Coordinates of C-alpha atoms in Angstrom, one line a residue:
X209 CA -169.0 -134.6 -50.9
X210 CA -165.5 -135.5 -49.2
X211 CA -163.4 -133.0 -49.8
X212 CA -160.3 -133.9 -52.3
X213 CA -157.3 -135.2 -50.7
X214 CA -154.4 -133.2 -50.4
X215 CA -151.7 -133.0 -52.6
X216 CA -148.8 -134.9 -51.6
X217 CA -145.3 -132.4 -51.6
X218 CA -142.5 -133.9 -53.9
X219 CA -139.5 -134.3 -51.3
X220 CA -136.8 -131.9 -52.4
X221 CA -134.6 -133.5 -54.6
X222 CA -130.4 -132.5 -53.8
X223 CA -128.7 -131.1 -56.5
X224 CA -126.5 -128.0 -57.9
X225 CA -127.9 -124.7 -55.6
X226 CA -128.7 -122.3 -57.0
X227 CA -127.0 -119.0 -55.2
X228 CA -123.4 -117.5 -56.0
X229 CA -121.9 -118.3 -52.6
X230 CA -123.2 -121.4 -52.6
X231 CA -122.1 -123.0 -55.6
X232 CA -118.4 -120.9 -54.9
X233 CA -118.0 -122.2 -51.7
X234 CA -118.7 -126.3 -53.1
X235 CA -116.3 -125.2 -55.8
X236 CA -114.0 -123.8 -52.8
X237 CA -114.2 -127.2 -50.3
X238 CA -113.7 -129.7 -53.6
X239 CA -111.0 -127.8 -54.6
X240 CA -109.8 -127.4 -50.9
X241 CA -110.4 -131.5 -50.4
X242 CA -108.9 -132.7 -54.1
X243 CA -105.5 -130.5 -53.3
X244 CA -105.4 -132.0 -50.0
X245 CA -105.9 -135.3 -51.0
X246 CA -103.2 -135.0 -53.8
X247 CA -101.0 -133.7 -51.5
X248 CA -101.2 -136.3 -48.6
X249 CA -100.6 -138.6 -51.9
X250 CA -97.6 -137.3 -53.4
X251 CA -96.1 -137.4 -50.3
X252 CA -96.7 -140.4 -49.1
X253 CA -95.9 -142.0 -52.6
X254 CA -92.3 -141.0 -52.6
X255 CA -91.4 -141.3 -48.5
X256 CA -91.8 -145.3 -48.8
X257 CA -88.9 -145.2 -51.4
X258 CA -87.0 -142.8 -49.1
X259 CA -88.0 -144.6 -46.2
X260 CA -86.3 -147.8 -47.9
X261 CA -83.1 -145.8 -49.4
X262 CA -82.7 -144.6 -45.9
X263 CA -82.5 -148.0 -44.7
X264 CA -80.2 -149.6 -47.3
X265 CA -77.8 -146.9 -46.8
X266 CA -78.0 -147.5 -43.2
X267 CA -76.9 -151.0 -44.0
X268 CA -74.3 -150.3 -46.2
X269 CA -72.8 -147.8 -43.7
X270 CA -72.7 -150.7 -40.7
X271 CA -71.2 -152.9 -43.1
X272 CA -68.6 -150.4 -44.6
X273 CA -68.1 -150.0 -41.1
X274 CA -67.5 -153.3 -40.0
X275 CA -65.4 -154.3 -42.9
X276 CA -62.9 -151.6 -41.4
X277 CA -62.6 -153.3 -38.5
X278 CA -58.2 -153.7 -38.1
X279 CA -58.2 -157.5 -37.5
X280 CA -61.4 -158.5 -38.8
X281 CA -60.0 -159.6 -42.5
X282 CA -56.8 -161.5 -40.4
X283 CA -59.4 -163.6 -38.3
X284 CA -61.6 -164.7 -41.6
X285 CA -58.2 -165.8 -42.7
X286 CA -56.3 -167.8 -39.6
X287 CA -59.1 -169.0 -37.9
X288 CA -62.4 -171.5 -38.4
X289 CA -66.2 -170.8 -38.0
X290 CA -67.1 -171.3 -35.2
X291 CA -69.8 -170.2 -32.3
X292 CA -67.2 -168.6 -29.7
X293 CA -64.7 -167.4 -32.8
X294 CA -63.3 -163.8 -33.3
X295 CA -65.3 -163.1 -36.1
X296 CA -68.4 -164.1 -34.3
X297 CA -67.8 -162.4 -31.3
X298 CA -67.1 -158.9 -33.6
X299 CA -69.9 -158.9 -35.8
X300 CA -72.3 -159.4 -33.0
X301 CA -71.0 -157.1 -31.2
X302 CA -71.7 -154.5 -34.4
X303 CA -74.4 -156.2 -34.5
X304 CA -76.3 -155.1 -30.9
X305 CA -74.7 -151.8 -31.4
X306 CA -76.1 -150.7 -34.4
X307 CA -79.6 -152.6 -34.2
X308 CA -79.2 -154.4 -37.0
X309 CA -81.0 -157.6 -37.9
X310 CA -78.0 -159.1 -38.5
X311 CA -74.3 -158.8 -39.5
X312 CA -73.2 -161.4 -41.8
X313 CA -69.1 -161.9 -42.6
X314 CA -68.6 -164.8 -45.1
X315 CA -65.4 -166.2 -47.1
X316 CA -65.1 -165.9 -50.9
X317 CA -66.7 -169.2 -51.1
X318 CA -69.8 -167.9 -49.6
X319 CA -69.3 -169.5 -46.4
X320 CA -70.8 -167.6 -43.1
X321 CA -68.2 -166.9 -40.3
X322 CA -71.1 -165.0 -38.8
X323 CA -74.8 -165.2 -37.9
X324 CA -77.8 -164.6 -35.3
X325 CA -78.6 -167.7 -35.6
X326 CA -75.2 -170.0 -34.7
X327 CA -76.5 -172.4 -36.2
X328 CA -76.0 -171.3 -39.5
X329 CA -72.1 -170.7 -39.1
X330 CA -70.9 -172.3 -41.8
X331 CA -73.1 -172.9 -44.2
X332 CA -73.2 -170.8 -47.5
X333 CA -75.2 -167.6 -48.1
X334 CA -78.6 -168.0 -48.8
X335 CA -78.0 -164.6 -51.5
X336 CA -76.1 -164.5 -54.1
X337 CA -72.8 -162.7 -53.0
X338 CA -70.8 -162.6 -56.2
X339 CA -70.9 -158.7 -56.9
X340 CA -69.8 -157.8 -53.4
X341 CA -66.7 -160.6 -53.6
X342 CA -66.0 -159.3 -57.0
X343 CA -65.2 -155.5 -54.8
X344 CA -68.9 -153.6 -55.5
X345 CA -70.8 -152.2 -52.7
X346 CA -74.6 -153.2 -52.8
X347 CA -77.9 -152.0 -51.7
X348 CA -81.2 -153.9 -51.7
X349 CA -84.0 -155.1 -50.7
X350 CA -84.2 -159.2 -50.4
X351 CA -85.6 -161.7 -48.2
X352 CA -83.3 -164.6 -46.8
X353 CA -83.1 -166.8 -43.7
X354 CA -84.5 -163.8 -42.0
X355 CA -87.2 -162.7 -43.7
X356 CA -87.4 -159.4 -46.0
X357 CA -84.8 -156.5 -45.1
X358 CA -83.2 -153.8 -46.3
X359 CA -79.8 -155.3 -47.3
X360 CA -76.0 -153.2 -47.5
X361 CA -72.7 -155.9 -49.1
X362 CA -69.4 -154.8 -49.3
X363 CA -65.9 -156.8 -49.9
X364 CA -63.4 -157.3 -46.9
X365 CA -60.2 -156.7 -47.6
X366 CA -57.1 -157.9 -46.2
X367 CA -53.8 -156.0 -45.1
X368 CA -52.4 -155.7 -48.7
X369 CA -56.2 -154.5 -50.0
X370 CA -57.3 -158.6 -51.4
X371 CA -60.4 -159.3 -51.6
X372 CA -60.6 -161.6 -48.1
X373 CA -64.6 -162.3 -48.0
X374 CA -67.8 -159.6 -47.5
X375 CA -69.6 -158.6 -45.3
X376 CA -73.5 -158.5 -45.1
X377 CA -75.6 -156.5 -42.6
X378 CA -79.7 -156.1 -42.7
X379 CA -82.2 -153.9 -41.7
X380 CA -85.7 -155.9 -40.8
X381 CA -87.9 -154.2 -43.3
X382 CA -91.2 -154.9 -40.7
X383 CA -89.1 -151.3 -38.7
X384 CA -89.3 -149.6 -42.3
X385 CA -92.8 -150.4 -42.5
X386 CA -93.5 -149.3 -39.0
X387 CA -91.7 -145.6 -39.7
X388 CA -93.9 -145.0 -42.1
X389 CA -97.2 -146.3 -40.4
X390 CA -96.3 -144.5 -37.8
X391 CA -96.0 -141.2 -40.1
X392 CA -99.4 -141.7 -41.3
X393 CA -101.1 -140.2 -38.6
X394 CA -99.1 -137.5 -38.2
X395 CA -99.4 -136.5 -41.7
X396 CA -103.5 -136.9 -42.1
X397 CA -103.1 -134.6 -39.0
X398 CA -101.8 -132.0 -40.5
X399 CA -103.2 -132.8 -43.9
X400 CA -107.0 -132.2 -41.7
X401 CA -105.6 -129.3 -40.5
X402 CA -105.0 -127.3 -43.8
X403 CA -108.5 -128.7 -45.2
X404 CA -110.4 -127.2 -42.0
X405 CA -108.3 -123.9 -42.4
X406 CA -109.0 -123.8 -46.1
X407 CA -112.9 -124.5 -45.5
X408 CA -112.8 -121.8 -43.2
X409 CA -111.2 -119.2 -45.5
X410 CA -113.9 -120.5 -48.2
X411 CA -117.1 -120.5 -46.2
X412 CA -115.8 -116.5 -45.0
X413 CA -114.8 -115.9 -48.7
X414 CA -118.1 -117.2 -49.6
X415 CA -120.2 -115.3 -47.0
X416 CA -118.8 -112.2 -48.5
X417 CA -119.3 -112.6 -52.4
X418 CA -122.9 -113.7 -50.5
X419 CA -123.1 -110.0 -49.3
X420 CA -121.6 -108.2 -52.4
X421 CA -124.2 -110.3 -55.0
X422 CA -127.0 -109.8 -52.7
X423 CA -127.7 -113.6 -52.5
X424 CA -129.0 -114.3 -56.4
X425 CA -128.3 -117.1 -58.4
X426 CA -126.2 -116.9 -61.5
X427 CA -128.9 -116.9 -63.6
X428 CA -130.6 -113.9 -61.7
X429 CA -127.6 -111.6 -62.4
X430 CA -127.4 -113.1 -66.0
X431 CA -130.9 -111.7 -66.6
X432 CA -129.6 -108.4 -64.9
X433 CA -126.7 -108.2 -67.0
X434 CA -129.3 -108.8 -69.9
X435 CA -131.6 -105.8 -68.8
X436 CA -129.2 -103.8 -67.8
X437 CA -127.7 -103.7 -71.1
X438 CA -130.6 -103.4 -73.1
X439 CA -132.0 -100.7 -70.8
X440 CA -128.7 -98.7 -70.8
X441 CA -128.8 -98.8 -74.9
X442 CA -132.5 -97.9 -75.0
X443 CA -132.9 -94.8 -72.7
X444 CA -132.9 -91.7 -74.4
X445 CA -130.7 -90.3 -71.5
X446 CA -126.5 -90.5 -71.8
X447 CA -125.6 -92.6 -68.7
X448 CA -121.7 -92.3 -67.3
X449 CA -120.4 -95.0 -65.0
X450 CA -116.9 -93.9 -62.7
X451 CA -114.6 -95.9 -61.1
X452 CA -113.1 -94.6 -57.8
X453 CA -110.3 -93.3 -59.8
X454 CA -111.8 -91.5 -61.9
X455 CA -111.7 -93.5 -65.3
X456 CA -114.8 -94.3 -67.7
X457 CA -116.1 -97.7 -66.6
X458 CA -119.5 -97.6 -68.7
X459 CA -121.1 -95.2 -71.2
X460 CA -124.3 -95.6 -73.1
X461 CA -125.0 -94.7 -76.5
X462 CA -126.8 -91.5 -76.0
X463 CA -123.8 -90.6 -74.1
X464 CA -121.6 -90.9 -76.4
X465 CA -123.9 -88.8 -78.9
X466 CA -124.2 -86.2 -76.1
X467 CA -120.4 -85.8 -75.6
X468 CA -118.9 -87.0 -78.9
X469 CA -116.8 -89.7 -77.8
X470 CA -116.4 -93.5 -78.7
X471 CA -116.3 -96.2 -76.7
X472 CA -112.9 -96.9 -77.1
X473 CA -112.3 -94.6 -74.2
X474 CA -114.1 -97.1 -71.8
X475 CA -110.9 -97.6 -69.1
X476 CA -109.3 -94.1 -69.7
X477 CA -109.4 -91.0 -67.5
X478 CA -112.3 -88.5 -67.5
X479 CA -109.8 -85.6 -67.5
X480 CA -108.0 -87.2 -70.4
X481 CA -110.9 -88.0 -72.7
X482 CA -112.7 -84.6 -72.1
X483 CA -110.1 -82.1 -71.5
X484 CA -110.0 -79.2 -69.2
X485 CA -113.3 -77.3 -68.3
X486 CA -116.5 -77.5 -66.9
X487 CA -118.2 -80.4 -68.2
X488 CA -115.3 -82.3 -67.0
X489 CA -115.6 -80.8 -63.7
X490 CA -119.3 -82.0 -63.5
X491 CA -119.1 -85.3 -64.5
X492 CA -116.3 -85.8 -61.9
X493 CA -117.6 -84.0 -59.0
X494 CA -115.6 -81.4 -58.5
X495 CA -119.2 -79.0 -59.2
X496 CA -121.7 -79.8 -56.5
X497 CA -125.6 -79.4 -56.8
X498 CA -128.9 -80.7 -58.8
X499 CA -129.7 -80.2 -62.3
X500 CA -126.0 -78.8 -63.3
X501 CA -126.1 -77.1 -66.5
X502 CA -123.3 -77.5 -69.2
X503 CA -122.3 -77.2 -72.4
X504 CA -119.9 -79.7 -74.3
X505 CA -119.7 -78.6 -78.2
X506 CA -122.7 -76.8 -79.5
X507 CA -124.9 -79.2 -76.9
X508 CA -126.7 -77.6 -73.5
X509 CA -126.5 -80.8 -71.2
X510 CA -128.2 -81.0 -68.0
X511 CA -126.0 -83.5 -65.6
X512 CA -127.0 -84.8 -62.2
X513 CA -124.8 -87.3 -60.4
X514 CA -125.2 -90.2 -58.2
X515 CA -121.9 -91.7 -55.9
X516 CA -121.7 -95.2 -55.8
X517 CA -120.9 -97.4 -52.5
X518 CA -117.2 -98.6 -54.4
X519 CA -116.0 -94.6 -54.4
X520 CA -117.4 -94.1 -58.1
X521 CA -120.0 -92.3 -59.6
X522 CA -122.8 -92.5 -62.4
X523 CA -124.0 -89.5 -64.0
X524 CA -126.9 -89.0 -66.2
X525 CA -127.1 -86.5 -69.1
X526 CA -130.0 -85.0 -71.0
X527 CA -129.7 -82.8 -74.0
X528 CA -131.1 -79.4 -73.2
X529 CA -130.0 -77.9 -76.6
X530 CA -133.3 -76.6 -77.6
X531 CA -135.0 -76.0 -74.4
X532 CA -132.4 -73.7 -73.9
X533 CA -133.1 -72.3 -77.0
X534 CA -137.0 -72.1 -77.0
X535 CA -136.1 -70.4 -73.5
X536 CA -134.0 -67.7 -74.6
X537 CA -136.4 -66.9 -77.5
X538 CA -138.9 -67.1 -74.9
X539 CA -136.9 -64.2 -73.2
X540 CA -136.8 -62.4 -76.4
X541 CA -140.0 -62.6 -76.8
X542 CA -141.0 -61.3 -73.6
X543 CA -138.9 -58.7 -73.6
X544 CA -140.0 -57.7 -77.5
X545 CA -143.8 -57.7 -76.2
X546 CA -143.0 -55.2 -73.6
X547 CA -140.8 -53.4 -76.0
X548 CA -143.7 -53.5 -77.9
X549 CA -146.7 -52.8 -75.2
X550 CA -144.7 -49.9 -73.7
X551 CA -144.0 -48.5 -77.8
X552 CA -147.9 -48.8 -78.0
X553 CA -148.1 -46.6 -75.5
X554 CA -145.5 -44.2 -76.9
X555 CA -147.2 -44.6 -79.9
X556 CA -150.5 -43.6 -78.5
X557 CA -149.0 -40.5 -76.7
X558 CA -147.6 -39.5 -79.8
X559 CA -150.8 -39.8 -81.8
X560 CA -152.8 -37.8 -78.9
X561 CA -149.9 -34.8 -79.6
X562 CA -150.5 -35.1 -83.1
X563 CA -154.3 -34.8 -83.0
X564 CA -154.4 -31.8 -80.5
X565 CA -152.3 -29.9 -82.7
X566 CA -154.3 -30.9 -85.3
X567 CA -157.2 -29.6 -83.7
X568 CA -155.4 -26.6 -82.4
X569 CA -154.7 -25.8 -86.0
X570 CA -151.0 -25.3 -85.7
X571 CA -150.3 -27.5 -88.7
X572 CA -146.7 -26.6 -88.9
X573 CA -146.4 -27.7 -85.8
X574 CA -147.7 -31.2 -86.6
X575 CA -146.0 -31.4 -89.3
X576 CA -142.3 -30.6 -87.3
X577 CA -143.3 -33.2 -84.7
X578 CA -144.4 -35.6 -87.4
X579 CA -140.8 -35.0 -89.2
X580 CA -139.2 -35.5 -85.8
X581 CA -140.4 -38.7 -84.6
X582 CA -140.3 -40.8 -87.7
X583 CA -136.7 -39.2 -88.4
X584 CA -135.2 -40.2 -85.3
X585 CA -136.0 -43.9 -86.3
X586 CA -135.3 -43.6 -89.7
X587 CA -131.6 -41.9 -88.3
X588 CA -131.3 -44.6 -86.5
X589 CA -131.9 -47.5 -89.1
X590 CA -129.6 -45.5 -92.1
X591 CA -126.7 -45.0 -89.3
X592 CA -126.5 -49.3 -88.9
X593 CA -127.0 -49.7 -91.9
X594 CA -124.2 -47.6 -92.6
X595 CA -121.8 -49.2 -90.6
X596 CA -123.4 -52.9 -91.1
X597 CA -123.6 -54.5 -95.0
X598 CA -124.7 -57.9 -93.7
X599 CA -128.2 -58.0 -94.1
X600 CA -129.2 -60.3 -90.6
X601 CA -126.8 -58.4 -88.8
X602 CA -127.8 -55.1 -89.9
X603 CA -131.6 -56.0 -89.2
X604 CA -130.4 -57.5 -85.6
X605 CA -129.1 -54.4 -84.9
X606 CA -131.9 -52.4 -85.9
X607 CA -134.2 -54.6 -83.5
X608 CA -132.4 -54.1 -80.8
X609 CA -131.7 -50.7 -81.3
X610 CA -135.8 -50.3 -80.7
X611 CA -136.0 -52.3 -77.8
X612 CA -133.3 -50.3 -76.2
X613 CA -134.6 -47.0 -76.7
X614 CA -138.0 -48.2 -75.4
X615 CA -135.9 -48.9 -72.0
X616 CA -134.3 -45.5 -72.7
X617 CA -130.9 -47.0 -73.6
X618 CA -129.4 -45.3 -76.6
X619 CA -127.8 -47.8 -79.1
X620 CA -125.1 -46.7 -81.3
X621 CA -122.6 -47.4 -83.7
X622 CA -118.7 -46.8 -83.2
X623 CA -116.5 -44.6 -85.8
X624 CA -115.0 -46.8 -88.0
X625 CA -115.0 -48.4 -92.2
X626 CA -118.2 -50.5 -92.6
X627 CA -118.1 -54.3 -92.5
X628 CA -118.5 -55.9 -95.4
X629 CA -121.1 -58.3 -96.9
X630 CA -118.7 -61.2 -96.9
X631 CA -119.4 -62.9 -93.7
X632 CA -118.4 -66.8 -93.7
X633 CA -121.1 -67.7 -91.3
X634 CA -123.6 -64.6 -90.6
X635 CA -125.8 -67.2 -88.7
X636 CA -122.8 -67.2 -86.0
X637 CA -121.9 -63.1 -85.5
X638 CA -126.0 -62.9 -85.3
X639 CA -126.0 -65.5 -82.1
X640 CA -122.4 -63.3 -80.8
X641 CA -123.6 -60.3 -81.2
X642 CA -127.2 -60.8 -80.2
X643 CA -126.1 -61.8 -76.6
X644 CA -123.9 -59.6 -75.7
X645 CA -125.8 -56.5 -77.0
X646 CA -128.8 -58.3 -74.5
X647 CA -126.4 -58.6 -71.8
X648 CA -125.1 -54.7 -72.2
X649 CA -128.8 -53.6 -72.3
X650 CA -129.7 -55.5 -69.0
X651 CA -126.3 -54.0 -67.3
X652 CA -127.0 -50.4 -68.9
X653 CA -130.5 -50.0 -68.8
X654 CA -131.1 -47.6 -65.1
X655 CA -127.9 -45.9 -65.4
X656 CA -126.9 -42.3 -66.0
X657 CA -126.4 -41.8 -69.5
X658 CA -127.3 -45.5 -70.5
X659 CA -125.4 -46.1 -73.7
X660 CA -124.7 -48.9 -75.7
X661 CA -121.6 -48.5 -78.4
X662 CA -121.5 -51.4 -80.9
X663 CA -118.5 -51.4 -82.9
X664 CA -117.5 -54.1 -85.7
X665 CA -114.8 -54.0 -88.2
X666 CA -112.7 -56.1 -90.8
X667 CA -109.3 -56.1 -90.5
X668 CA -108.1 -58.6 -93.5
X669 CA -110.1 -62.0 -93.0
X670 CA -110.4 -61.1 -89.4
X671 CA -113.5 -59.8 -87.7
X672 CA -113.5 -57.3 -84.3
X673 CA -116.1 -57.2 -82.5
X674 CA -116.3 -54.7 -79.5
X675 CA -119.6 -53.6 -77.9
X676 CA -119.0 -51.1 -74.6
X677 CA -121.9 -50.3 -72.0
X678 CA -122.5 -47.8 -69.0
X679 CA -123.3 -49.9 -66.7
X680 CA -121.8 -50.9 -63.3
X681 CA -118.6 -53.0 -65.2
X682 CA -117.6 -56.4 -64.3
X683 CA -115.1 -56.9 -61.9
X684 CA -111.8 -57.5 -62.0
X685 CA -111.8 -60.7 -59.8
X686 CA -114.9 -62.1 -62.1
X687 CA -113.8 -61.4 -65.4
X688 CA -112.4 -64.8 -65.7
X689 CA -115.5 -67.1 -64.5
X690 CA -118.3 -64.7 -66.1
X691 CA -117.8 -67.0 -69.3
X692 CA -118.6 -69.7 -67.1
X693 CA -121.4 -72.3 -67.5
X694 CA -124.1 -71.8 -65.5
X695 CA -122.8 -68.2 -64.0
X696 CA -125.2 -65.0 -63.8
X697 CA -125.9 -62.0 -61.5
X698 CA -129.4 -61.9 -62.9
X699 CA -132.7 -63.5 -61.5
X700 CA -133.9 -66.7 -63.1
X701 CA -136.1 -66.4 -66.1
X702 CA -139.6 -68.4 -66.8
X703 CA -137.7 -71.5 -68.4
X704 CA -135.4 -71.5 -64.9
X705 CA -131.5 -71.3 -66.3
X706 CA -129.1 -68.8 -67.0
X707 CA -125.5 -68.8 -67.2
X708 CA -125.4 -69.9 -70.8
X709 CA -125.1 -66.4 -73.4
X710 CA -121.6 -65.5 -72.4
X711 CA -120.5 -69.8 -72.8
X712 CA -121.9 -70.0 -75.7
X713 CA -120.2 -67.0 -77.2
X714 CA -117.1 -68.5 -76.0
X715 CA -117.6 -71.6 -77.7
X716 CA -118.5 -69.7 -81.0
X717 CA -115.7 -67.7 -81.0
X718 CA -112.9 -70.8 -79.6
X719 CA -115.1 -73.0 -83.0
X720 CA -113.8 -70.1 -85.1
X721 CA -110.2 -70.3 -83.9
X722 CA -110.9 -66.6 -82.2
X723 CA -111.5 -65.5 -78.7
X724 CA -113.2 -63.4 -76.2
X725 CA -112.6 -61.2 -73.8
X726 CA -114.2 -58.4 -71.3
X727 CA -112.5 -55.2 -69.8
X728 CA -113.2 -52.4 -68.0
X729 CA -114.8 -49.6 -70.5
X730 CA -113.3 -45.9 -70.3
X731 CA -115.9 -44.0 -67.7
X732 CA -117.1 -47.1 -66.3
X733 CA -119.0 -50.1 -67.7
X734 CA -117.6 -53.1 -69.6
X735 CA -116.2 -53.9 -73.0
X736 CA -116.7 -57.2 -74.6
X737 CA -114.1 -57.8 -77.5
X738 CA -114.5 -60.8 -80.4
X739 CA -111.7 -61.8 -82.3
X740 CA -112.7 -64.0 -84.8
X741 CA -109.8 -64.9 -87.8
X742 CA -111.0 -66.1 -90.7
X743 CA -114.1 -65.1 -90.8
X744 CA -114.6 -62.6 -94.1
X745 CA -114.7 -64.2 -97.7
X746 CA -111.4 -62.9 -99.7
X747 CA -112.5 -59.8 -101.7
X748 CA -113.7 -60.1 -104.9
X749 CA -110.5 -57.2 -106.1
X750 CA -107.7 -59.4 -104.1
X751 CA -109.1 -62.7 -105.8
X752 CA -109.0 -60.9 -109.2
X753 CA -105.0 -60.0 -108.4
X754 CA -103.7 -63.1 -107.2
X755 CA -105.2 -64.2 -110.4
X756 CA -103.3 -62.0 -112.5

């Protein structure tokens, strides 16, 4: 078998390309070629009419000018036509002087005293002449013995200002023509001259929207518009687009979830929308690094930012809320099972004692020991509870209280009234009070005397928090920045962040309308103070008077 023929190609068929810079730069020459065109047009529709004026009022100037002429009037009236006559021999004089086609003085009967061709001396006008023997001055274009021209009448007057004759003077119209014929050229020159400069400017106009849309078709960036926009809505990721200024040019929805913003701020500063503070230095770059940690609102956001080449930015955010939180419990954790591990040991040490004095037979002495351990917990326990009504707080307290005397930190309450039961939000003190009491055990734990003084109090509808610890004290120079995002002294835990406990205590506290603040304790360490207003229930005795 032959094998099957092959298939013929269809020619390419010309039509609309496809590309950007393509189809701009047709758009560019047409435009380029209609505007010259319409030029070249307008002006050569108006300079025939000009060309004509121009040559009318030349007329009418040579025979203004001849009809001044001193004697000219006196000689129409005292002599006859004839070849050799004054009247003759003036007007073609004017006549070679002023390249004219002719200069033309005639009677009031129409009669010509003067012509190029002698041979019409004498005979009437072949124009009508009544308007200029009637004293007006005309302009127009005719045709007569001549030919066509560009025609200028005008009365003669005699020494006592009568109407003597006129006086008729042409311009051969074929010298109009050739002015303008002879413009033609010059004006196609320069006409080709502005098209090739504009064709220039729009292929190098067009080579560069080539660069800058990376050579696709309009339909190709359509279908990226397209995706982009239903990929941008879709991601579970907040996506923030720059400008080299530093205004909001895009933001997805997740974004606006993640920061609590609209897009209504889409063209507006990121300073303005966002206000003072870390996550605003992120987002605009004024925080270098990977993976930057934040916190806008009650949200943990992890940012990373990419420049663009036009001097902006994008920046990606993921909610790390509750990773941060399973992390920190994870700490907790942690540090509750070696709490834990090192109380079993304690535990088992203790129940060794108690069995060899068992075995001993000093009973009493058991029984001391016995008496002595439990009550040192049980002291413990009754003393917060003491100072503590609020049930989660008490029992956060108590907690900790444990784990720091298993790292041989002792936990304890300062002098003061007891707090009462009538927290607003006891969810809230509990997250406070749990991180700084973690971060005093970590700075206290090692040091002489390690000590922990917890100390809360109601004053009104006010809350005061102040917890103090031995440790080394915070310095002077970082007390600003320790409530900073993302700053720590300690090593990195399993889930890989810190820098959050003391932020987030800030933001509790600033949500409450109260504040925080860290000093230098007296004999070293530091002291943490909460002021949170409104943040105890009214009493139940101040309700009951400002009812009565």
């Amino acid at each position: 078998m032959s094998a099957p023929p092959p298939t013929a190609r269809r020619p390419r068929r010309l039509g609309w390309p496809r590309r950007v810079f393509s189809q701009v730069l047709l758009m560019q020459l047409a435009i380029a070629t209609g505007v010259t065109v319409l030029a070249t047009g307008l002006f050569l529709a108006p300079l025939s009419a000009q060309l004509d004026d121009q040559a009318m009022r030349r007329a009418l100037a040579i025979a203004q000018s001849t009809a001044a002429q001193p004697r000219l009037a006196e000689s129409l009236l005292t002599t006859e036509p004839a070849l050799g006559g004054p009247v003759q021999s003036a007007a073609e004089r004017i006549r070679r002087a002023t390249g004219a086609e002719y200069v033309v003085v005639m009677d009031r009967r129409g009669v010509r005293w003067s012509h190029p061709d002698s041979g019409r001396i004498g005979e009437v006008v072949s124009t009508d002449p009544t308007e200029a023997l009637a004293g007006k001055e005309v302009m127009e274009i005719d045709s007569g013995t001549l030919g066509r021209s560009a025609r200028g009448k005008v009365p003669l007057r005699d020494g006592s200002g009568h109407i003597a004759g006129a006086v008729s003077v042409g311009i051969a119209y074929d010298s109009v023509r050739a002015r303008l014929l002879a413009a033609i050229p010059g004006l196609f020159a320069y006409a080709g001259g502005a098209l090739a400069v504009g064709a220039l400017a729009a292929l190098l106009i067009s080579r560069r929207l080539q660069r800058q849309t990376h050579d696709l078709a309009f339909s190709d960036i359509s279908a990226l518009l397209t995706e982009r926009e239903a990929m941008l809505h879709s991601i579970r990721e907040g996506v923030v687009a720059l400008d080299r200024t530093g205004r909001i040019r895009l933001l997805n929805d997740e974004a606006q979830r993640l920061l609590g913003i609209g897009p209504e701020v889409s063209g507006r500063p990121l300073a303005e929308v966002l206000g003072a503070g870390r996550t605003t230095d992120v987002l605009a770059g004024d925080v270098a690094g990977e993976d930057l940690l934040t916190v806008r609102g009650s949200r943990v956001l992890l940012a990373n930012r990419m420049p663009t080449a036009d001097g902006g930015a994008v920046i990606t955010l993921r909610d790390r809320t509750e990773l941060e939180h399973l992390g920190r419990e994870l700490d907790s954790t942690r540090g509750l099972i070696d709490a834990l591990r090192a109380q079993d040991h304690e535990h088992a040490n203790r129940l060794h004692t108690l069995l060899g004095l068992l075995e001993l037979e000093l009973h009493e002495d058991a029984r001391e020991f016995l008496t002595e351990v439990v009550g040192v917990h049980r002291a413990t326990a009754e003393q917060i509870t003491e100072k503590v009504r609020e049930p989660l707080l008490a029992a956060l307290l108590v907690g900790k209280a444990t784990v720091a005397a298993e790292r041989g930190v002792a936990l304890r309450m300062a002098p003061g009234a007891p707090l009462p039961d009538r927290l607003v939000d006891p969810r809230g003190l509990v997250t406070i009070v749990g991180n700084l009491v973690d971060n005093a055990l970590d700075a206290a734990a090692g040091s002489d005397g390690a000590l922990i003084e917890v100390g809360l109090r109601a004053e009104g509808r006010t809350v005061v928090l102040r917890i103090r610890d031995s440790g080394p004290g915070v310095p002077a120079g970082q007390r600003a920045s320790i409530f900073t995002e993302g700053w720590s002294t300690k090593e990195l835990p399993a889930h890989g962040r810190r820098g959050l406990g003391l932020a987030l205590v800030r933001r509790l506290a600033e949500r409450q309308g109260g504040s925080v603040v860290v000093d230098g304790a007296d004999g070293g360490g530091a002291e943490f103070t909460v002021v949170l207003p409104e943040a105890m229930t009214e009493a139940v005795s101040d309700k009951t008077g400002a009812a009565q």
